[in-house]
CSV table of C-alpha atoms in Angstrom, one decimal:
chain,number,residue,atom,x,y,z
H,1,MET,CA,17.9,-14.1,96.8
H,2,THR,CA,16.4,-16.3,94.1
H,3,THR,CA,17.9,-18.8,91.8
H,4,SER,CA,18.0,-18.1,88.1
H,5,PRO,CA,16.6,-20.6,85.5
H,6,SER,CA,18.9,-22.2,83.0
H,7,GLU,CA,19.3,-20.4,79.7
H,8,PRO,CA,16.2,-21.0,77.6
H,9,SER,CA,16.6,-23.5,74.8
H,10,ASP,CA,16.0,-22.3,71.3
H,11,SER,CA,15.6,-25.8,70.0
H,12,PRO,CA,12.4,-26.0,67.8
H,13,SER,CA,11.8,-29.6,68.9
H,14,GLY,CA,11.1,-28.8,72.6
H,15,PRO,CA,10.0,-31.5,75.0
H,16,ALA,CA,8.2,-34.6,74.1
H,17,SER,CA,4.4,-34.4,74.0
H,18,GLY,CA,4.0,-36.5,77.2
H,19,PRO,CA,4.8,-35.3,80.7
H,20,VAL,CA,8.4,-34.8,81.5
H,21,PRO,CA,9.6,-36.6,84.6
H,22,GLY,CA,9.6,-34.3,87.6
H,23,THR,CA,7.2,-31.8,86.0
H,24,ALA,CA,3.5,-31.1,86.5
H,25,PRO,CA,1.0,-32.1,83.8
H,26,ASP,CA,-1.2,-29.6,82.2
H,27,THR,CA,-3.9,-29.0,84.8
H,28,ARG,CA,-6.0,-26.3,83.1
H,29,SER,CA,-9.0,-28.6,82.9
H,30,ALA,CA,-8.5,-30.3,86.3
H,31,THR,CA,-10.2,-29.4,89.5
H,32,PRO,CA,-8.2,-26.5,91.1
H,33,VAL,CA,-6.4,-27.1,94.3
H,34,ASP,CA,-7.3,-24.9,97.3
H,35,LEU,CA,-3.9,-23.1,97.5
H,36,ALA,CA,-0.9,-22.7,95.1
H,37,ILE,CA,2.2,-21.4,96.8
H,38,VAL,CA,5.1,-19.9,94.7
H,39,GLY,CA,8.3,-20.4,96.6
H,40,ALA,CA,9.5,-23.0,99.0
H,41,GLY,CA,11.7,-20.8,101.2
H,42,PRO,CA,10.9,-20.2,104.9
H,43,ALA,CA,7.6,-18.4,104.2
H,44,GLY,CA,6.3,-20.8,101.5
H,45,LEU,CA,7.4,-23.9,103.4
H,46,ALA,CA,5.8,-22.8,106.6
H,47,ALA,CA,2.6,-21.8,104.8
H,48,ALA,CA,2.4,-25.1,102.9
H,49,VAL,CA,2.7,-27.4,105.9
H,50,THR,CA,0.3,-25.2,108.0
H,51,ALA,CA,-2.3,-25.0,105.3
H,52,ALA,CA,-2.2,-28.7,104.7
H,53,GLY,CA,-2.6,-29.3,108.4
H,54,LEU,CA,-5.7,-27.2,108.4
H,55,GLY,CA,-7.2,-29.3,105.7
H,56,LEU,CA,-6.4,-27.5,102.5
H,57,ARG,CA,-5.1,-29.2,99.3
H,58,VAL,CA,-1.8,-27.4,98.4
H,59,THR,CA,0.5,-27.3,95.5
H,60,LEU,CA,3.9,-25.9,96.3
H,61,LEU,CA,6.0,-24.7,93.3
H,62,ASP,CA,9.6,-23.7,93.6
H,63,ALA,CA,12.5,-22.8,91.2
H,64,GLY,CA,15.0,-24.7,93.4
H,65,GLU,CA,15.8,-28.3,93.4
H,66,ARG,CA,15.2,-28.8,97.1
H,67,PRO,CA,13.0,-26.9,99.6
H,68,GLY,CA,14.4,-24.2,101.9
H,69,GLY,CA,15.0,-21.4,99.5
H,70,GLN,CA,18.2,-19.3,99.7
H,71,TYR,CA,18.3,-19.1,103.4
H,72,TYR,CA,18.2,-22.9,104.0
H,73,ARG,CA,20.3,-23.7,101.0
H,74,HIS,CA,22.1,-27.0,101.6
H,75,PRO,CA,24.9,-28.9,99.8
H,76,ALA,CA,24.2,-31.2,96.9
H,77,PRO,CA,23.9,-34.8,98.0
H,78,GLY,CA,27.0,-35.7,95.9
H,79,LEU,CA,29.2,-33.5,98.0
H,80,GLY,CA,28.8,-35.8,101.0
H,81,ALA,CA,28.4,-33.1,103.6
H,82,ALA,CA,28.2,-34.8,107.0
H,83,ARG,CA,26.6,-31.9,109.0
H,84,PRO,CA,24.9,-29.4,106.7
H,85,GLU,CA,23.2,-27.9,109.7
H,86,ALA,CA,26.6,-26.5,110.9
H,87,LEU,CA,26.4,-23.9,108.1
H,88,HIS,CA,23.0,-22.6,109.2
H,89,HIS,CA,21.3,-20.7,111.9
H,90,GLY,CA,18.0,-22.1,113.1
H,91,TRP,CA,18.3,-25.4,111.2
H,92,SER,CA,15.8,-27.2,113.4
H,93,ALA,CA,13.0,-24.8,112.2
H,94,PHE,CA,13.7,-26.0,108.6
H,95,ALA,CA,14.2,-29.7,109.4
H,96,SER,CA,10.8,-30.0,111.3
H,97,ARG,CA,8.9,-28.3,108.4
H,98,GLU,CA,10.7,-30.3,105.7
H,99,ALA,CA,9.7,-33.5,107.6
H,100,ALA,CA,6.1,-32.2,107.7
H,101,LEU,CA,6.3,-31.4,104.0
H,102,ARG,CA,7.3,-35.0,103.2
H,103,ALA,CA,4.6,-36.4,105.4
H,104,HIS,CA,1.9,-34.3,103.8
H,105,GLU,CA,3.3,-35.1,100.3
H,106,SER,CA,3.1,-38.8,101.0
H,107,ALA,CA,-0.5,-38.4,102.3
H,108,GLY,CA,-1.5,-36.6,99.1
H,109,ARG,CA,-2.3,-33.3,100.9
H,110,ILE,CA,0.7,-31.4,99.3
H,111,THR,CA,1.9,-31.6,95.7
H,112,TYR,CA,5.5,-30.5,95.8
H,113,LEU,CA,6.9,-29.3,92.4
H,114,PRO,CA,10.6,-28.4,92.5
H,115,LEU,CA,12.4,-26.9,89.5
H,116,HIS,CA,9.3,-25.1,88.6
H,117,HIS,CA,9.9,-21.4,87.9
H,118,VAL,CA,6.5,-19.6,87.7
H,119,TRP,CA,6.6,-16.9,85.1
H,120,THR,CA,3.1,-15.5,85.3
H,121,LEU,CA,-0.3,-16.2,86.8
H,122,THR,CA,-3.7,-15.1,85.5
H,123,PRO,CA,-7.2,-15.0,86.9
H,124,ASP,CA,-9.6,-17.6,85.6
H,125,HIS,CA,-12.6,-16.2,83.7
H,126,GLY,CA,-16.2,-17.3,84.1
H,127,GLY,CA,-17.3,-19.9,86.8
H,128,SER,CA,-15.8,-19.7,90.3
H,129,PRO,CA,-12.9,-17.4,91.0
H,130,GLY,CA,-9.4,-18.9,90.7
H,131,TRP,CA,-6.0,-18.7,89.2
H,132,THR,CA,-3.9,-20.4,86.6
H,133,LEU,CA,-0.1,-20.5,87.2
H,134,TYR,CA,2.3,-20.9,84.3
H,135,ALA,CA,5.7,-22.3,84.9
H,136,VAL,CA,9.0,-23.3,83.2
H,137,ALA,CA,9.6,-26.8,84.6
H,138,GLY,CA,12.7,-29.0,84.9
H,139,PRO,CA,16.0,-29.1,83.0
H,140,ASP,CA,14.1,-29.5,79.7
H,141,GLU,CA,12.1,-26.4,80.3
H,142,ALA,CA,8.8,-28.1,79.8
H,143,PRO,CA,5.6,-26.0,80.1
H,144,ALA,CA,3.5,-26.7,83.2
H,145,THR,CA,0.3,-25.1,84.5
H,146,VAL,CA,-1.5,-25.3,87.9
H,147,ARG,CA,-5.0,-24.1,88.8
H,148,ALA,CA,-5.8,-22.9,92.3
H,149,ARG,CA,-8.6,-21.2,94.1
H,150,THR,CA,-6.1,-19.0,96.0
H,151,VAL,CA,-2.5,-18.1,95.7
H,152,LEU,CA,0.3,-17.3,98.1
H,153,LEU,CA,3.4,-15.5,96.7
H,154,ALA,CA,6.5,-16.3,98.8
H,155,THR,CA,9.1,-15.4,96.1
H,156,GLY,CA,11.8,-14.0,98.5
H,157,ALA,CA,14.4,-11.5,97.6
H,158,TYR,CA,17.7,-10.9,95.8
H,159,GLU,CA,20.8,-8.8,96.7
H,160,ARG,CA,21.1,-5.1,96.3
H,161,GLN,CA,24.3,-4.1,94.7
H,162,LEU,CA,25.8,-0.5,94.6
H,163,PRO,CA,28.5,-0.4,92.0
H,164,PHE,CA,32.1,0.9,92.5
H,165,PRO,CA,35.1,1.0,90.3
H,166,GLY,CA,36.4,-2.5,89.8
H,167,TRP,CA,33.3,-4.3,90.8
H,168,THR,CA,33.2,-6.3,87.6
H,169,LEU,CA,36.6,-8.0,88.4
H,170,PRO,CA,36.6,-11.8,88.9
H,171,GLY,CA,36.6,-12.4,92.6
H,172,VAL,CA,34.0,-9.7,93.5
H,173,VAL,CA,30.9,-11.6,94.5
H,174,GLY,CA,27.7,-10.8,96.3
H,175,ALA,CA,27.8,-11.2,100.1
H,176,GLY,CA,24.8,-13.5,99.9
H,177,GLY,CA,26.4,-15.2,96.9
H,178,ALA,CA,29.5,-16.0,98.9
H,179,GLN,CA,27.3,-17.5,101.6
H,180,ALA,CA,25.5,-19.5,98.9
H,181,MET,CA,28.8,-20.8,97.5
H,182,LEU,CA,29.7,-22.0,101.0
H,183,LYS,CA,26.3,-23.5,101.8
H,184,GLY,CA,25.5,-25.0,98.5
H,185,GLY,CA,29.0,-25.9,97.1
H,186,LEU,CA,31.2,-26.1,100.2
H,187,VAL,CA,33.6,-23.7,98.5
H,188,LEU,CA,35.0,-20.3,99.4
H,189,PRO,CA,35.2,-17.3,97.0
H,190,GLY,CA,38.8,-16.8,98.0
H,191,SER,CA,41.4,-17.4,100.7
H,192,ARG,CA,41.5,-13.7,101.8
H,193,VAL,CA,38.0,-12.2,101.6
H,194,VAL,CA,37.0,-8.6,102.4
H,195,VAL,CA,33.3,-8.5,103.4
H,196,ALA,CA,31.7,-5.2,102.6
H,197,GLY,CA,28.4,-3.3,102.1
H,198,SER,CA,25.8,-2.7,104.7
H,199,GLY,CA,23.3,-4.7,106.8
H,200,PRO,CA,23.2,-7.4,109.4
H,201,LEU,CA,23.9,-10.1,106.7
H,202,LEU,CA,27.6,-9.0,106.6
H,203,LEU,CA,28.3,-10.2,110.1
H,204,ALA,CA,26.8,-13.6,109.4
H,205,VAL,CA,28.7,-13.9,106.1
H,206,ALA,CA,32.0,-12.9,107.6
H,207,GLY,CA,31.5,-15.4,110.5
H,208,SER,CA,30.7,-18.2,108.2
H,209,LEU,CA,33.6,-17.6,105.9
H,210,ALA,CA,36.1,-17.3,108.7
H,211,ALA,CA,34.7,-20.5,110.4
H,212,ALA,CA,35.2,-22.3,107.1
H,213,GLY,CA,38.9,-21.3,106.9
H,214,ALA,CA,39.0,-18.0,105.0
H,215,ARG,CA,41.0,-15.1,106.2
H,216,VAL,CA,38.7,-12.1,106.6
H,217,PRO,CA,40.9,-9.0,107.1
H,218,ALA,CA,37.9,-6.7,107.5
H,219,VAL,CA,34.1,-6.3,107.6
H,220,VAL,CA,33.5,-2.9,105.9
H,221,GLU,CA,30.1,-1.5,107.0
H,222,ALA,CA,28.9,1.7,105.4
H,223,ALA,CA,26.4,2.5,108.1
H,224,ALA,CA,27.0,3.3,111.7
H,225,TYR,CA,25.7,1.3,114.7
H,226,THR,CA,25.1,4.5,116.7
H,227,GLY,CA,22.7,7.3,116.0
H,228,TYR,CA,23.8,10.9,115.4
H,229,ALA,CA,22.3,14.1,113.9
H,230,ALA,CA,20.7,13.7,110.5
H,231,TYR,CA,21.4,9.9,110.6
H,232,THR,CA,19.3,7.0,111.7
H,233,GLY,CA,21.4,4.5,113.6
H,234,TYR,CA,20.5,1.7,116.1
H,235,ALA,CA,20.2,4.1,119.0
H,236,ALA,CA,17.2,5.7,117.3
H,237,HIS,CA,15.3,2.4,117.4
H,238,ALA,CA,16.2,1.2,120.9
H,239,PRO,CA,12.6,0.1,121.8
H,240,ALA,CA,12.3,-2.2,118.8
H,241,LEU,CA,15.8,-3.7,119.5
H,242,LEU,CA,15.1,-4.3,123.2
H,243,ARG,CA,11.9,-6.2,122.3
H,244,ASN,CA,14.0,-8.6,120.4
H,245,PRO,CA,16.6,-9.9,122.8
H,246,GLY,CA,17.0,-13.1,120.7
H,247,LYS,CA,18.1,-10.9,117.8
H,248,LEU,CA,20.5,-9.0,119.9
H,249,ALA,CA,22.0,-12.2,121.2
H,250,GLU,CA,22.3,-13.4,117.6
H,251,GLY,CA,24.2,-10.3,116.7
H,252,ALA,CA,26.5,-10.7,119.8
H,253,THR,CA,27.2,-14.3,118.7
H,254,TYR,CA,28.3,-13.1,115.3
H,255,GLY,CA,30.4,-10.3,116.9
H,256,GLY,CA,32.1,-12.8,119.2
H,257,ALA,CA,32.9,-15.0,116.2
H,258,LEU,CA,34.6,-12.1,114.5
H,259,LEU,CA,36.7,-11.4,117.6
H,260,ARG,CA,37.8,-15.0,117.8
H,261,HIS,CA,38.9,-15.0,114.2
H,262,GLY,CA,40.6,-11.6,114.4
H,263,VAL,CA,38.3,-9.9,112.0
H,264,ARG,CA,38.3,-6.1,112.1
H,265,LEU,CA,35.0,-4.2,111.9
H,266,LEU,CA,35.1,-0.8,110.1
H,267,THR,CA,31.9,1.1,110.4
H,268,ARG,CA,31.1,4.2,108.3
H,269,HIS,CA,33.5,2.8,105.7
H,270,ALA,CA,33.0,1.5,102.2
H,271,VAL,CA,35.0,-0.3,99.5
H,272,THR,CA,35.3,2.4,96.9
H,273,GLU,CA,37.5,0.6,94.4
H,274,ALA,CA,38.7,-2.9,93.6
H,275,HIS,CA,42.1,-3.4,92.1
H,276,GLY,CA,43.6,-6.2,90.0
H,277,ALA,CA,44.3,-7.4,86.4
H,278,ASP,CA,42.8,-10.8,85.9
H,279,ARG,CA,41.3,-11.0,89.4
H,280,VAL,CA,40.9,-8.7,92.4
H,281,GLU,CA,44.1,-8.3,94.2
H,282,ALA,CA,43.2,-5.5,96.7
H,283,VAL,CA,40.5,-3.0,97.6
H,284,THR,CA,40.5,0.7,98.5
H,285,VAL,CA,38.5,1.3,101.7
H,286,THR,CA,37.4,4.9,102.4
H,287,ARG,CA,35.7,6.5,105.4
H,288,LEU,CA,32.3,8.0,104.7
H,289,ASP,CA,30.4,11.0,106.0
H,290,ARG,CA,26.8,10.7,107.3
H,291,ASP,CA,25.5,10.8,103.8
H,292,TRP,CA,27.9,8.1,102.6
H,293,ARG,CA,30.2,10.5,100.7
H,294,PRO,CA,33.9,9.4,100.7
H,295,LEU,CA,36.0,11.7,102.9
H,296,PRO,CA,39.2,12.8,101.1
H,297,GLY,CA,42.4,11.6,102.6
H,298,THR,CA,40.9,8.6,104.4
H,299,ALA,CA,41.5,5.9,101.8
H,300,ARG,CA,43.5,2.8,102.7
H,301,ARG,CA,44.4,-0.3,100.6
H,302,ILE,CA,43.7,-3.8,101.9
H,303,PRO,CA,45.2,-6.8,100.0
H,304,CYS,CA,42.7,-9.6,99.2
H,305,ASP,CA,41.8,-12.1,96.6
H,306,ALA,CA,38.0,-11.9,96.9
H,307,VAL,CA,35.4,-9.3,97.9
H,308,ALA,CA,31.9,-10.3,99.2
H,309,VAL,CA,29.8,-7.2,98.9
H,310,GLY,CA,26.1,-6.5,99.3
H,311,HIS,CA,23.8,-3.7,100.6
H,312,GLY,CA,20.9,-5.7,101.9
H,313,LEU,CA,18.1,-7.4,99.9
H,314,VAL,CA,15.4,-6.3,97.5
H,315,PRO,CA,12.0,-8.0,97.6
H,316,GLN,CA,11.3,-10.0,94.4
H,317,LEU,CA,7.9,-8.8,93.2
H,318,GLU,CA,7.5,-9.4,89.5
H,319,LEU,CA,4.6,-11.8,89.8
H,320,ALA,CA,2.8,-9.5,92.3
H,321,THR,CA,3.3,-6.2,90.5
H,322,GLY,CA,2.3,-8.0,87.2
H,323,LEU,CA,-1.0,-8.5,88.9
H,324,GLY,CA,-1.3,-4.9,90.0
H,325,CYS,CA,-0.7,-5.6,93.7
H,326,ALA,CA,-0.2,-2.4,95.7
H,327,THR,CA,3.3,-1.5,96.9
H,328,ARG,CA,5.0,0.7,99.4
H,329,LEU,CA,8.4,2.2,99.9
H,330,SER,CA,10.2,0.5,102.8
H,331,PRO,CA,12.5,2.3,105.2
H,332,ASP,CA,15.5,0.9,103.4
H,333,ALA,CA,14.4,2.5,100.1
H,334,THR,CA,13.2,-0.8,98.5
H,335,ILE,CA,9.8,-1.5,97.1
H,336,ALA,CA,7.6,-4.0,99.1
H,337,LEU,CA,4.1,-5.2,98.9
H,338,GLU,CA,1.3,-3.5,100.9
H,339,LEU,CA,-0.2,-6.3,103.0
H,340,ASP,CA,-3.0,-6.3,105.6
H,341,GLU,CA,-3.0,-8.1,108.9
H,342,GLN,CA,-4.1,-11.3,107.2
H,343,GLN,CA,-1.1,-11.1,104.7
H,344,ARG,CA,-3.5,-10.3,101.9
H,345,THR,CA,-2.4,-8.2,98.9
H,346,SER,CA,-4.7,-5.6,97.3
H,347,VAL,CA,-5.7,-8.2,94.7
H,348,PRO,CA,-8.5,-10.5,95.9
H,349,GLY,CA,-7.5,-14.1,96.2
H,350,VAL,CA,-3.7,-13.4,96.4
H,351,TRP,CA,-1.8,-13.5,99.7
H,352,SER,CA,2.0,-12.9,100.3
H,353,ALA,CA,4.4,-13.7,103.0
H,354,GLY,CA,8.1,-13.2,103.8
H,355,GLU,CA,10.5,-10.8,102.1
H,356,THR,CA,7.9,-9.6,99.6
H,357,GLY,CA,6.3,-7.6,102.4
H,358,GLY,CA,9.7,-6.1,103.4
H,359,ILE,CA,13.0,-7.6,104.2
H,360,GLY,CA,12.8,-9.2,107.7
H,361,GLY,CA,14.6,-12.5,107.9
H,362,ALA,CA,13.7,-16.1,108.2
H,363,GLN,CA,12.0,-16.1,111.6
H,364,LEU,CA,9.6,-13.4,110.4
H,365,ALA,CA,9.0,-15.3,107.2
H,366,LEU,CA,8.1,-18.4,109.1
H,367,ALA,CA,5.5,-16.5,111.2
H,368,GLU,CA,4.0,-14.8,108.2
H,369,GLY,CA,3.7,-18.0,106.2
H,370,GLU,CA,1.8,-19.5,109.1
H,371,ILE,CA,-0.4,-16.4,109.4
H,372,ALA,CA,-1.3,-16.5,105.7
H,373,ALA,CA,-2.2,-20.2,105.9
H,374,HIS,CA,-4.6,-19.6,108.7
H,375,SER,CA,-6.2,-16.7,106.8
H,376,ILE,CA,-6.6,-18.6,103.6
H,377,ALA,CA,-8.1,-21.5,105.5
H,378,GLY,CA,-10.6,-19.1,107.1
H,379,ARG,CA,-9.2,-19.7,110.6
H,380,PRO,CA,-8.4,-17.1,113.3
H,381,VAL,CA,-4.8,-16.1,113.4
H,382,PRO,CA,-3.3,-17.3,116.7
H,383,ALA,CA,-2.4,-14.3,118.9
H,384,ARG,CA,1.1,-15.8,119.4
H,385,LEU,CA,1.8,-15.5,115.7
H,386,ALA,CA,0.4,-12.0,115.5
H,387,ARG,CA,2.6,-10.8,118.4
H,388,THR,CA,5.7,-12.5,116.8
H,389,ARG,CA,5.1,-10.7,113.5
H,390,THR,CA,4.6,-7.3,115.1
H,391,ARG,CA,7.7,-7.7,117.2
H,392,LEU,CA,9.9,-8.9,114.3
H,393,ARG,CA,8.5,-6.4,111.8
H,394,ALA,CA,9.5,-3.6,114.2
H,395,PHE,CA,13.0,-5.0,114.4
H,396,ALA,CA,13.1,-5.3,110.6
H,397,ALA,CA,12.1,-1.7,110.2
H,398,ALA,CA,14.8,-0.6,112.6
H,399,MET,CA,17.5,-2.5,110.6
H,400,ALA,CA,16.1,-1.1,107.3
H,401,GLY,CA,16.3,2.5,108.5
H,402,ALA,CA,19.7,2.1,110.1
H,403,HIS,CA,21.3,0.6,106.9
H,404,ARG,CA,19.5,2.6,104.2
H,405,PRO,CA,22.1,3.7,101.7
H,406,GLY,CA,22.9,7.4,102.0
H,407,PRO,CA,22.6,9.6,98.9
H,408,GLY,CA,26.3,10.4,98.7
H,409,TRP,CA,27.4,6.9,97.7
H,410,THR,CA,27.2,7.9,94.0
H,411,ASP,CA,30.3,10.1,94.6
H,412,TRP,CA,32.5,7.0,94.6
H,413,LEU,CA,31.6,6.2,91.0
H,414,ARG,CA,34.1,7.3,88.3
H,415,GLU,CA,32.7,8.3,84.9
H,416,ASP,CA,34.0,5.0,83.3
H,417,THR,CA,32.5,2.8,86.1
H,418,ASP,CA,30.0,0.3,84.6
H,419,VAL,CA,26.7,0.7,86.4
H,420,CYS,CA,24.8,-1.8,84.2
H,421,ARG,CA,27.2,-4.8,83.8
H,422,CYS,CA,25.0,-6.7,81.3
H,423,GLU,CA,24.9,-3.9,78.8
H,424,GLU,CA,28.2,-2.3,79.9
H,425,VAL,CA,26.6,1.1,80.5
H,426,PRO,CA,29.0,3.4,82.4
H,427,ALA,CA,28.0,6.1,84.9
H,428,SER,CA,28.9,8.8,82.4
H,429,ARG,CA,26.1,7.7,80.0
H,430,ILE,CA,23.6,7.6,82.7
H,431,ARG,CA,24.6,11.0,84.0
H,432,GLU,CA,24.4,12.4,80.4
H,433,ALA,CA,20.9,11.0,80.1
H,434,VAL,CA,19.9,12.8,83.2
H,435,GLU,CA,21.8,16.1,82.9
H,436,ASP,CA,21.7,16.6,79.1
H,437,LEU,CA,18.8,14.6,77.8
H,438,GLY,CA,16.2,15.3,80.6
H,439,ALA,CA,15.7,11.8,82.0
H,440,ARG,CA,14.0,12.0,85.4
H,441,ASP,CA,13.4,8.3,86.2
H,442,ALA,CA,15.0,4.9,85.8
H,443,ARG,CA,12.6,3.9,83.0
H,444,THR,CA,13.6,6.9,80.8
H,445,VAL,CA,17.3,6.3,81.5
H,446,LYS,CA,16.7,2.7,80.4
H,447,LEU,CA,15.2,3.8,77.1
H,448,LEU,CA,18.0,6.2,76.4
H,449,THR,CA,21.0,4.1,77.5
H,450,ARG,CA,19.9,0.4,77.6
H,451,ALA,CA,20.8,0.3,81.3
H,452,GLY,CA,18.6,-2.5,82.7
H,453,MET,CA,17.9,-4.3,79.4
H,454,GLY,CA,20.3,-7.1,79.9
H,455,TRP,CA,20.0,-10.6,81.2
H,456,CYS,CA,19.3,-9.6,84.8
H,457,GLN,CA,16.6,-7.2,83.6
H,458,GLY,CA,17.8,-4.5,86.0
H,459,ARG,CA,17.8,-6.5,89.2
H,460,MET,CA,21.5,-5.7,89.8
H,461,CYS,CA,21.6,-2.2,88.4
H,462,GLY,CA,18.1,-1.0,89.1
H,463,PRO,CA,18.7,0.7,92.5
H,464,ALA,CA,21.9,2.4,91.2
H,465,VAL,CA,20.2,3.7,88.0
H,466,ALA,CA,17.3,5.1,90.1
H,467,ALA,CA,19.7,6.8,92.4
H,468,LEU,CA,21.7,8.4,89.6
H,469,ALA,CA,18.4,9.6,88.1
H,470,GLY,CA,17.6,11.3,91.3
H,471,ALA,CA,14.4,9.2,91.8
H,472,ASP,CA,13.1,6.6,94.3
H,473,PRO,CA,13.0,3.1,93.0
H,474,ALA,CA,9.7,2.2,91.2
H,475,PRO,CA,7.9,-1.1,91.2
H,476,ASP,CA,9.1,-3.5,88.4
H,477,ARG,CA,6.4,-4.1,85.7
H,478,ARG,CA,7.5,-7.2,83.8
H,479,PRO,CA,5.1,-9.4,81.9
H,480,LEU,CA,7.4,-12.4,82.4
H,481,SER,CA,9.2,-13.1,85.7
H,482,CYS,CA,11.9,-15.3,84.0
H,483,PRO,CA,13.1,-16.2,80.6
H,484,VAL,CA,10.4,-18.3,78.8
H,485,PRO,CA,10.9,-20.4,75.6
H,486,LEU,CA,8.9,-19.0,72.7
H,487,ARG,CA,7.3,-22.4,72.2
H,488,HIS,CA,5.5,-21.9,75.6
H,489,LEU,CA,4.0,-18.6,74.5
H,490,ALA,CA,3.0,-20.0,71.1
H,491,ALA,CA,1.2,-22.9,72.8
H,492,LEU,CA,-0.9,-20.7,75.1
H,493,PRO,CA,-4.7,-21.0,74.6
H,494,PRO,CA,-6.6,-18.1,73.2
H,495,GLU,CA,-8.0,-17.1,76.6
H,496,ALA,CA,-4.6,-16.9,78.3
H,497,PRO,CA,-2.6,-15.0,79.3
H,498,SER,CA,-4.7,-12.0,80.3
H,499,ASP,CA,-5.3,-9.1,77.9
H,500,GLY,CA,-2.8,-7.0,79.9
H,501,LEU,CA,0.0,-9.6,79.6
H,502,ARG,CA,-0.8,-10.3,75.9
H,503,ALA,CA,-0.5,-6.6,75.2
H,504,GLU,CA,3.1,-6.6,76.6
H,505,LEU,CA,4.2,-9.5,74.5
H,506,PRO,CA,5.7,-9.1,71.0
């Protein structure tokens, strides 16, 4: 998941003409660094310290205030958390790399730029090949640019949501969002929290919430943990699972935590409705068939004051697809980048690592970040890293296939269920666009209904709209990866952005 920038200011004055504290100066005319990395989560952080150790000059830009990304999110200093590592799995992997980041930063090998949200990057013209990255920087949303010979995109992912009646009620939050509230704010979304959706993240979220004092009456998992006809479960991927005993042990640890806290696990079930007036008060949980269709007569009601729901993660690819990087359809029906063994994209000079190449978790992201750094530095990739990536990618593919949403989930939508929350577009309008107006893809549905035109730009409703249109998800094509003040665009030099981006702008 990624953090969102603050709402753009429409003040005509903008920032002062001098550099804003904590932001990068305009470096268009400066000598480019060897490597610019977008994202300081596990992949970007590992790549930065590895590349610096191999002698490259690195600039690390991140939208967050502190390194670690969403996975290693930690409480704000003012909260006085005595042991933030207690909220994380594998904290030592982060701590060692953060220490290395600070050491390289002090030595001048890494320039670390927090609160920098990169909104586009363009190839340099003439001279030697390179890139210019444009960012919205700091609380004042100052413009910043960085030039680099090569780029690594480690932009992470955000949650996939499948709507259901009542999902807009206060108290219904993302599963990863609930974990972020706990890690970053030391708060719980409620006192009695149902955790629902699909994917391994649910077990971790439920265990964390229960350990922090929440009552978790049930973990509601839409998939099944065993394989059966016409369904891909864990049993169908036994070799990949057995090659990752550490992952199996991790899952057993989460399962043991649920048992200790009395949390019930319901597989092949889904939350098909949330109930309440001013806040969620209960959910309806229904058994599903192998295609995720609700089975009549199996509904039950569970009282709660919060629901943490999510169906896995979606790679965040706006910067990459804006450059024309090739993509592929992952086993979990999300779009990921097509990468080679060196972590290179199809665009020369651009590498990527972590969730952008397919959802795989922090351990895989760390390994891919290090592999990319070796490749960019022109060094052989250590065999140990290559083996680790192969093993963890196989495990990730197994998880993706086992938890891929079934086509029947749309049956739990009522006609008045909002699919696009930003624009308040109900399922009935989307179905009308498809059945009566001839829409055959999400883009046409968007043009006919405004679904996906709101603040989130389709990140939350995109998978649902595509499913209702009867189409696979398509790569996002956005000229801007985040909201950008108009003054930034007005101040761009004539040669930037590229012609393709300029054509997209008003």
